Amino acid sequence: MQIARFLLFFLLIFPASLAVTGQIIALDPEVDEQIIPINQLQIYEDPLNNVDFDQVRRNPRLFYMKPDFTPKDYNTASAYWVKLTLKIPEHHNEHWLLEFYDQSIDHVEAYIPQPNGGFKKLVMGDMYDFDQKPFQHKNFEIPLNSNLSGLQTFYFQIRSHAYADIRIAVRTIDRFIYYALNEYFLYGIFYGMILIISLYNLLIFSAIREVKYLYYTFYILSVGVYAMCVDGIAYQYLWPGWPAWNQIAYGAALFSLIFWAVIFGQRFLNTKRRARKLHRIINVVLIMRSVLFAYALVFDQTLFEWRNIEIIPLSLIFYAGIHVLIRGYKPARFFVMAYGILFLGFLFKALLNLSIVPFGIISYYSLHIGFLLEMLFLTFALSDRVRILKDNRDRALKRIIIQHQENVKLKDKVNRELEDLVARRTTQLQEKNLQLEEANNKMIEQAKEINKINSMLDLDNWKLKNNIKEILQDRLVNKNLTLEQFNKIFPDPISCFKFLERLKWSEGYECSKCGNNKYSPGHTKFSRRCSKCGYDESVTSNTVFHRIKFPIEKAFYILYITNNRQNSYTLDELSEILDLRRNTIWNFKKKIESVYDTAENEGKSVLIHDLFSAHLGD
């Protein structure tokens, strides 16, 4: 059992049936596949790239075998000539072909021997259109003429701007078809899973609008494009007629993969809140990497060969996942496992390119296996996050339900207490209503009595008022009011203007200009404006109070004193009482006396005290 496992491992790591004898590869019809690595091939390095086919054919001593030669020893500035001698059995019914595994080689110039002794030149490479290949397959295949037999020598010139894995497989057509169909079938499963996972996460994003699912979709699509570039599927199906873009598509896809992986990792781990310093460092690294990518894309596309630089942002986000997991964020556990597998996949691929790890099926497809496992674990991480959020939500909902039940109990208790309280309050209110009704009846009876008393008081007040007016009128007529007593009758200008208004237009309004008796309020208070001619007549016009320059209530008192000849004051006394200048009082008194003189000359009587008496009677 142990021997069988060892043989199985040996066959996976070192593909079977190598029949190598010195520099000659013997083909056996019973063996359908032989793989010859570069360290078992005759090679010649042309550092100046100036040796042609005729020269290498005539000088077989140029070729040598270098058992320790590995892909990392490949010099991108040189052209390599490879010499392969096959011993083809006679009278065979098999059809063989030669295949180069590395589909990223820029230029393969093959010289195939023909039955007539000549050579057929065949040019292939990923710097040419895909349709130039003899087979529409991702690798470079060269069919062998079925009429060849015996020792046949093949020559190949190889040039590539990147490391080239010069490994030639000799297969039968049946073996090639079987292996190619199985390989494309596995590719279909692999890329189908990528497409399904991308569509699934895109639908989740459209449903819940969490941007992390959109970032994850971009990342998965970048993984698919990158894997297609590595496999040569992208050149076959996506851009078969764009060899120039095919030279840099690998680097662009790798940048997109790492960029969206880091962006998704930041969003998933929420490093902005859980690891702020790491978040800032990762942002700086992403900006610098983006600037380098833009520079390489525009100015120096050879920088795309710096593939190992992607280990820096990938290591940072991997460390951020570990840091967040240690701090207690449970959904990060599957994230750490996923990115750890991705990290190991890139590391294993780099070791394979450096020939530290031997070539084999598992090692060759290690990156695809890493991508597949990483996608599965990231899917687990997203579902685990949803599960944790659901558990948190369920616990919160359970707490809400318990709290709601407690609130219902409390509400029932409060309602019962309120009902008892309302019942007691209702009884008290009914008793209070009875008391209020009794008090209201008493108040109604008291109100009736108060109305009777008020009626009697109103009558007494009216009689008292008439008595007071009579007394004041008598005092006014008797001409013995002081300024303080006079001010009680005319306390302010408004009372004076109202008195003048009633006196002046007591018999109705009549315009002094046109005789019209219709008016509207004038511009100033108590003035009237004729509706016909528009004359605006103030209440003091055509009176002794027109255009006076001191308060009208003082003018009223001067008129009262002038009319009351028994209570005469000197001008100095009036000036001191009224706080007016002596000349002002003298001029107004002259104006009053001139009115009296005019009335006497015309034979009219001016009873100014009657005016005051009329006011008091209102």
PDB file of N, CA, C and O in Angstrom, residues 80 255 269 352 475 493 524 563 585 599:
ATOM      1  N   TYR A  80      16.876  31.616 -27.234  1.00  0.00           N
ATOM      2  CA  TYR A  80      17.302  30.263 -26.921  1.00  0.00           C
ATOM      3  C   TYR A  80      16.936  29.345 -28.079  1.00  0.00           C
ATOM      4  O   TYR A  80      15.809  29.388 -28.589  1.00  0.00           O
ATOM      5  N   PHE A 255      -3.276  43.045 -10.942  1.00  0.00           N
ATOM      6  CA  PHE A 255      -3.504  44.271 -10.152  1.00  0.00           C
ATOM      7  C   PHE A 255      -4.960  44.397  -9.744  1.00  0.00           C
ATOM      8  O   PHE A 255      -5.270  44.716  -8.592  1.00  0.00           O
ATOM      9  N   LEU A 269     -13.876  43.483   6.952  1.00  0.00           N
ATOM     10  CA  LEU A 269     -13.314  43.540   8.308  1.00  0.00           C
ATOM     11  C   LEU A 269     -13.633  44.842   9.027  1.00  0.00           C
ATOM     12  O   LEU A 269     -13.433  44.944  10.236  1.00  0.00           O
ATOM     13  N   LEU A 352       7.200  27.620  -7.588  1.00  0.00           N
ATOM     14  CA  LEU A 352       7.242  26.808  -8.807  1.00  0.00           C
ATOM     15  C   LEU A 352       7.983  27.546  -9.919  1.00  0.00           C
ATOM     16  O   LEU A 352       8.785  26.940 -10.644  1.00  0.00           O
ATOM     17  N   ARG A 475     -69.632 125.246  40.138  1.00  0.00           N
ATOM     18  CA  ARG A 475     -68.315 125.796  40.460  1.00  0.00           C
ATOM     19  C   ARG A 475     -67.696 126.432  39.240  1.00  0.00           C
ATOM     20  O   ARG A 475     -67.004 127.442  39.339  1.00  0.00           O
ATOM     21  N   PRO A 493     -54.881 116.570  25.969  1.00  0.00           N
ATOM     22  CA  PRO A 493     -55.310 117.183  24.704  1.00  0.00           C
ATOM     23  C   PRO A 493     -56.472 116.442  24.061  1.00  0.00           C
ATOM     24  O   PRO A 493     -57.307 117.069  23.402  1.00  0.00           O
ATOM     25  N   THR A 524     -55.304 114.258   9.878  1.00  0.00           N
ATOM     26  CA  THR A 524     -54.978 114.306  11.297  1.00  0.00           C
ATOM     27  C   THR A 524     -56.174 113.867  12.105  1.00  0.00           C
ATOM     28  O   THR A 524     -57.307 113.799  11.614  1.00  0.00           O
ATOM     29  N   ASN A 563     -62.210 134.329  30.903  1.00  0.00           N
ATOM     30  CA  ASN A 563     -63.658 134.471  30.953  1.00  0.00           C
ATOM     31  C   ASN A 563     -64.127 134.730  32.391  1.00  0.00           C
ATOM     32  O   ASN A 563     -65.108 135.428  32.620  1.00  0.00           O
ATOM     33  N   ILE A 585     -48.610 133.892  27.172  1.00  0.00           N
ATOM     34  CA  ILE A 585     -49.916 134.027  27.832  1.00  0.00           C
ATOM     35  C   ILE A 585     -50.579 135.345  27.425  1.00  0.00           C
ATOM     36  O   ILE A 585     -51.779 135.407  27.131  1.00  0.00           O
ATOM     37  N   ALA A 599     -67.159 140.389  18.826  1.00  0.00           N
ATOM     38  CA  ALA A 599     -68.550 139.985  19.084  1.00  0.00           C
ATOM     39  C   ALA A 599     -69.386 141.152  19.615  1.00  0.00           C
ATOM     40  O   ALA A 599     -70.542 141.336  19.236  1.00  0.00           O
TER      41      ALA A 599
END
